Amino acid sequence: MNQPPPTPEDDDRPTYRLVRPIVPSTPQRPRETLQASPLRRTESPMHHSPLRRLLLGKLPLETETAFFLLVNLIDFFVTYYLLMAGGRGNLRFVESNPVARYFIDSWGPVKGMLGFKLAVVAFICVLAQAIALKRVDLARGVLLIGILATGAVVAYSLSLWLRHA
């Protein structure tokens, strides 16, 4: 009743064993087409140094940088409007940042604000990109803090405008 399973020697049928998977063969290209053509780049951009990738390729943190620029642009226009339009009656708005106020008083409201704002924004953007060469997460944090701080200034300026303009 209990018979052992048949062994290959007991069986008369031939046995087959798969040695390697069967794949269709790919045609071989001629040897001369394997050489690099003069128009084809032979090295990938990933082999460049971080500084070269920064100058030649896509910048890291483009989205965060764009938001930082946008919030600062909004801050420029809101501040300009408050300084030029003033408020109800004899109410006059002044810049509360003493460094920015120095530039506004020295160069005029447009040139002073624009010069100060461009200098600060350019410094922060270049600093963030330089930090991103080594630590992208820290550079993202610098830009996010800048976005939040400038956004708070914009919100405060808008609240002043809504209450007193």
CSV table of N, CA, C and O in Angstrom, one decimal, residues 50-106:
chain,number,residue,atom,x,y,z
A,50,PRO,N,28.7,69.9,-7.1
A,50,PRO,CA,27.4,70.5,-6.7
A,50,PRO,C,27.4,72.0,-7.2
A,50,PRO,O,26.3,72.4,-7.6
A,51,LEU,N,28.5,72.7,-7.2
A,51,LEU,CA,28.4,74.1,-7.6
A,51,LEU,C,28.1,74.1,-9.1
A,51,LEU,O,27.4,75.0,-9.6
A,52,ARG,N,28.7,73.2,-9.9
A,52,ARG,CA,28.5,73.2,-11.4
A,52,ARG,C,27.0,72.8,-11.7
A,52,ARG,O,26.4,73.4,-12.5
A,53,ARG,N,26.5,71.9,-10.9
A,53,ARG,CA,25.1,71.5,-11.0
A,53,ARG,C,24.2,72.7,-10.7
A,53,ARG,O,23.2,72.9,-11.3
A,54,LEU,N,24.6,73.5,-9.7
A,54,LEU,CA,23.8,74.6,-9.3
A,54,LEU,C,23.8,75.7,-10.4
A,54,LEU,O,22.8,76.3,-10.7
A,55,LEU,N,24.9,75.9,-11.0
A,55,LEU,CA,25.0,76.9,-12.1
A,55,LEU,C,24.4,76.4,-13.4
A,55,LEU,O,23.9,77.3,-14.1
A,56,LEU,N,24.5,75.1,-13.7
A,56,LEU,CA,24.1,74.7,-15.0
A,56,LEU,C,22.7,74.0,-15.0
A,56,LEU,O,22.1,74.0,-16.1
A,57,GLY,N,22.3,73.5,-13.9
A,57,GLY,CA,21.0,72.7,-13.9
A,57,GLY,C,19.9,73.4,-13.1
A,57,GLY,O,19.9,74.6,-12.9
A,58,LYS,N,19.0,72.6,-12.7
A,58,LYS,CA,17.8,73.1,-12.0
A,58,LYS,C,18.3,73.4,-10.5
A,58,LYS,O,19.0,72.7,-9.9
A,59,LEU,N,17.8,74.6,-10.0
A,59,LEU,CA,18.2,75.0,-8.7
A,59,LEU,C,17.4,74.1,-7.7
A,59,LEU,O,16.3,73.8,-7.9
A,60,PRO,N,18.1,73.8,-6.6
A,60,PRO,CA,17.3,73.2,-5.5
A,60,PRO,C,16.4,74.2,-4.9
A,60,PRO,O,16.6,75.4,-4.9
A,61,LEU,N,15.3,73.7,-4.4
A,61,LEU,CA,14.3,74.5,-3.6
A,61,LEU,C,13.7,75.6,-4.4
A,61,LEU,O,13.5,76.7,-4.0
A,62,GLU,N,13.4,75.3,-5.7
A,62,GLU,CA,12.8,76.4,-6.6
A,62,GLU,C,11.4,76.8,-6.1
A,62,GLU,O,11.1,78.0,-6.1
A,63,THR,N,10.6,75.9,-5.6
A,63,THR,CA,9.3,76.2,-5.1
A,63,THR,C,9.4,77.1,-3.9
A,63,THR,O,8.7,78.2,-3.8
A,64,GLU,N,10.2,76.8,-2.9
A,64,GLU,CA,10.3,77.6,-1.7
A,64,GLU,C,10.9,79.0,-2.0
A,64,GLU,O,10.4,80.0,-1.5
A,65,THR,N,11.9,79.0,-2.9
A,65,THR,CA,12.4,80.3,-3.3
A,65,THR,C,11.4,81.2,-4.0
A,65,THR,O,11.3,82.4,-3.8
A,66,ALA,N,10.6,80.6,-4.9
A,66,ALA,CA,9.5,81.3,-5.6
A,66,ALA,C,8.5,81.9,-4.6
A,66,ALA,O,8.1,83.0,-4.7
A,67,PHE,N,8.1,81.1,-3.6
A,67,PHE,CA,7.2,81.6,-2.5
A,67,PHE,C,7.8,82.7,-1.7
A,67,PHE,O,7.2,83.7,-1.4
A,68,PHE,N,9.1,82.6,-1.4
A,68,PHE,CA,9.8,83.6,-0.7
A,68,PHE,C,9.8,84.9,-1.5
A,68,PHE,O,9.5,86.0,-0.9
A,69,LEU,N,10.1,84.8,-2.8
A,69,LEU,CA,10.1,86.0,-3.6
A,69,LEU,C,8.7,86.6,-3.7
A,69,LEU,O,8.5,87.8,-3.6
A,70,LEU,N,7.7,85.8,-3.8
A,70,LEU,CA,6.3,86.3,-3.9
A,70,LEU,C,5.8,87.0,-2.7
A,70,LEU,O,5.3,88.1,-2.7
A,71,VAL,N,6.1,86.4,-1.5
A,71,VAL,CA,5.7,87.1,-0.2
A,71,VAL,C,6.5,88.4,-0.1
A,71,VAL,O,5.9,89.4,0.4
A,72,ASN,N,7.7,88.5,-0.5
A,72,ASN,CA,8.5,89.7,-0.4
A,72,ASN,C,7.9,90.8,-1.4
A,72,ASN,O,8.0,92.0,-1.1
A,73,LEU,N,7.5,90.3,-2.5
A,73,LEU,CA,6.9,91.2,-3.5
A,73,LEU,C,5.6,91.8,-2.9
A,73,LEU,O,5.4,93.0,-3.0
A,74,ILE,N,4.8,91.0,-2.3
A,74,ILE,CA,3.6,91.5,-1.7
A,74,ILE,C,3.9,92.4,-0.6
A,74,ILE,O,3.2,93.5,-0.5
A,75,ASP,N,4.9,92.1,0.2
A,75,ASP,CA,5.3,93.0,1.3
A,75,ASP,C,5.7,94.4,0.7
A,75,ASP,O,5.4,95.4,1.3
A,76,PHE,N,6.5,94.4,-0.4
A,76,PHE,CA,6.9,95.6,-1.0
A,76,PHE,C,5.7,96.5,-1.4
A,76,PHE,O,5.6,97.7,-1.0
A,77,PHE,N,4.7,95.9,-2.0
A,77,PHE,CA,3.6,96.7,-2.5
A,77,PHE,C,2.7,97.2,-1.4
A,77,PHE,O,2.2,98.3,-1.4
A,78,VAL,N,2.5,96.3,-0.4
A,78,VAL,CA,1.6,96.7,0.8
A,78,VAL,C,2.3,97.9,1.5
A,78,VAL,O,1.7,98.9,1.9
A,79,THR,N,3.6,97.7,1.8
A,79,THR,CA,4.4,98.8,2.5
A,79,THR,C,4.4,100.1,1.7
A,79,THR,O,4.2,101.2,2.2
A,80,TYR,N,4.6,100.0,0.4
A,80,TYR,CA,4.6,101.2,-0.5
A,80,TYR,C,3.2,101.8,-0.4
A,80,TYR,O,3.1,103.1,-0.3
A,81,TYR,N,2.1,101.1,-0.5
A,81,TYR,CA,0.8,101.6,-0.4
A,81,TYR,C,0.5,102.3,0.9
A,81,TYR,O,0.0,103.5,0.9
A,82,LEU,N,0.9,101.7,2.0
A,82,LEU,CA,0.7,102.3,3.3
A,82,LEU,C,1.5,103.6,3.5
A,82,LEU,O,1.0,104.6,4.0
A,83,LEU,N,2.8,103.6,3.0
A,83,LEU,CA,3.6,104.8,3.1
A,83,LEU,C,3.1,106.0,2.3
A,83,LEU,O,3.2,107.1,2.6
A,84,MET,N,2.6,105.6,1.1
A,84,MET,CA,2.2,106.7,0.1
A,84,MET,C,0.7,107.2,0.4
A,84,MET,O,0.4,108.3,0.4
A,85,ALA,N,-0.2,106.2,0.7
A,85,ALA,CA,-1.6,106.6,0.9
A,85,ALA,C,-1.8,107.1,2.3
A,85,ALA,O,-2.7,108.0,2.5
A,86,GLY,N,-1.1,106.6,3.3
A,86,GLY,CA,-1.4,107.1,4.7
A,86,GLY,C,-2.7,106.5,5.2
A,86,GLY,O,-3.3,105.5,4.6
A,87,GLY,N,-3.2,107.1,6.2
A,87,GLY,CA,-4.5,106.6,6.8
A,87,GLY,C,-5.5,107.7,6.9
A,87,GLY,O,-5.4,108.7,6.2
A,88,ARG,N,-6.5,107.5,7.7
A,88,ARG,CA,-7.6,108.5,7.8
A,88,ARG,C,-7.1,109.7,8.6
A,88,ARG,O,-6.3,109.6,9.5
A,89,GLY,N,-7.5,110.8,8.1
A,89,GLY,CA,-7.2,112.1,8.7
A,89,GLY,C,-5.7,112.4,8.6
A,89,GLY,O,-5.1,112.3,7.5
A,90,ASN,N,-5.1,112.7,9.7
A,90,ASN,CA,-3.7,113.1,9.7
A,90,ASN,C,-2.8,111.9,10.0
A,90,ASN,O,-1.6,112.0,10.2
A,91,LEU,N,-3.3,110.7,10.0
A,91,LEU,CA,-2.6,109.5,10.3
A,91,LEU,C,-1.6,109.2,9.2
A,91,LEU,O,-1.9,109.2,8.0
A,92,ARG,N,-0.3,109.0,9.6
A,92,ARG,CA,0.7,108.8,8.6
A,92,ARG,C,1.5,107.5,9.1
A,92,ARG,O,1.9,107.4,10.2
A,93,PHE,N,1.6,106.6,8.2
A,93,PHE,CA,2.3,105.3,8.5
A,93,PHE,C,3.8,105.6,8.2
A,93,PHE,O,4.2,106.3,7.3
A,94,VAL,N,4.7,105.0,9.1
A,94,VAL,CA,6.1,105.0,8.9
A,94,VAL,C,6.6,103.6,9.0
A,94,VAL,O,6.0,102.7,9.6
A,95,GLU,N,7.8,103.4,8.4
A,95,GLU,CA,8.4,102.1,8.4
A,95,GLU,C,8.9,101.8,9.8
A,95,GLU,O,9.6,102.6,10.4
A,96,SER,N,8.6,100.6,10.3
A,96,SER,CA,9.0,100.3,11.7
A,96,SER,C,10.4,99.7,11.8
A,96,SER,O,11.1,99.8,12.8
A,97,ASN,N,11.0,99.2,10.7
A,97,ASN,CA,12.3,98.6,10.6
A,97,ASN,C,13.3,99.8,10.5
A,97,ASN,O,13.3,100.5,9.5
A,98,PRO,N,14.2,100.0,11.5
A,98,PRO,CA,15.0,101.2,11.4
A,98,PRO,C,16.0,101.2,10.2
A,98,PRO,O,16.3,102.2,9.7
A,99,VAL,N,16.5,100.0,9.8
A,99,VAL,CA,17.4,99.9,8.7
A,99,VAL,C,16.7,100.2,7.4
A,99,VAL,O,17.2,101.0,6.6
A,100,ALA,N,15.5,99.7,7.2
A,100,ALA,CA,14.7,100.0,6.0
A,100,ALA,C,14.3,101.5,6.0
A,100,ALA,O,14.3,102.1,5.0
A,101,ARG,N,14.0,102.0,7.2
A,101,ARG,CA,13.6,103.4,7.3
A,101,ARG,C,14.8,104.3,6.9
A,101,ARG,O,14.6,105.4,6.3
A,102,TYR,N,16.0,103.9,7.3
A,102,TYR,CA,17.2,104.7,6.9
A,102,TYR,C,17.3,104.8,5.3
A,102,TYR,O,17.5,105.8,4.8
A,103,PHE,N,17.1,103.6,4.7
A,103,PHE,CA,17.2,103.6,3.2
A,103,PHE,C,16.0,104.4,2.6
A,103,PHE,O,16.2,105.1,1.6
A,104,ILE,N,14.8,104.3,3.1
A,104,ILE,CA,13.7,105.1,2.6
A,104,ILE,C,13.9,106.6,2.8
A,104,ILE,O,13.7,107.3,1.9
A,105,ASP,N,14.4,107.0,4.0
A,105,ASP,CA,14.7,108.4,4.2
A,105,ASP,C,15.8,108.9,3.3
A,105,ASP,O,15.8,110.1,2.9
A,106,SER,N,16.8,108.1,3.1
A,106,SER,CA,18.0,108.5,2.3
A,106,SER,C,17.7,108.5,0.8
A,106,SER,O,18.2,109.4,0.1
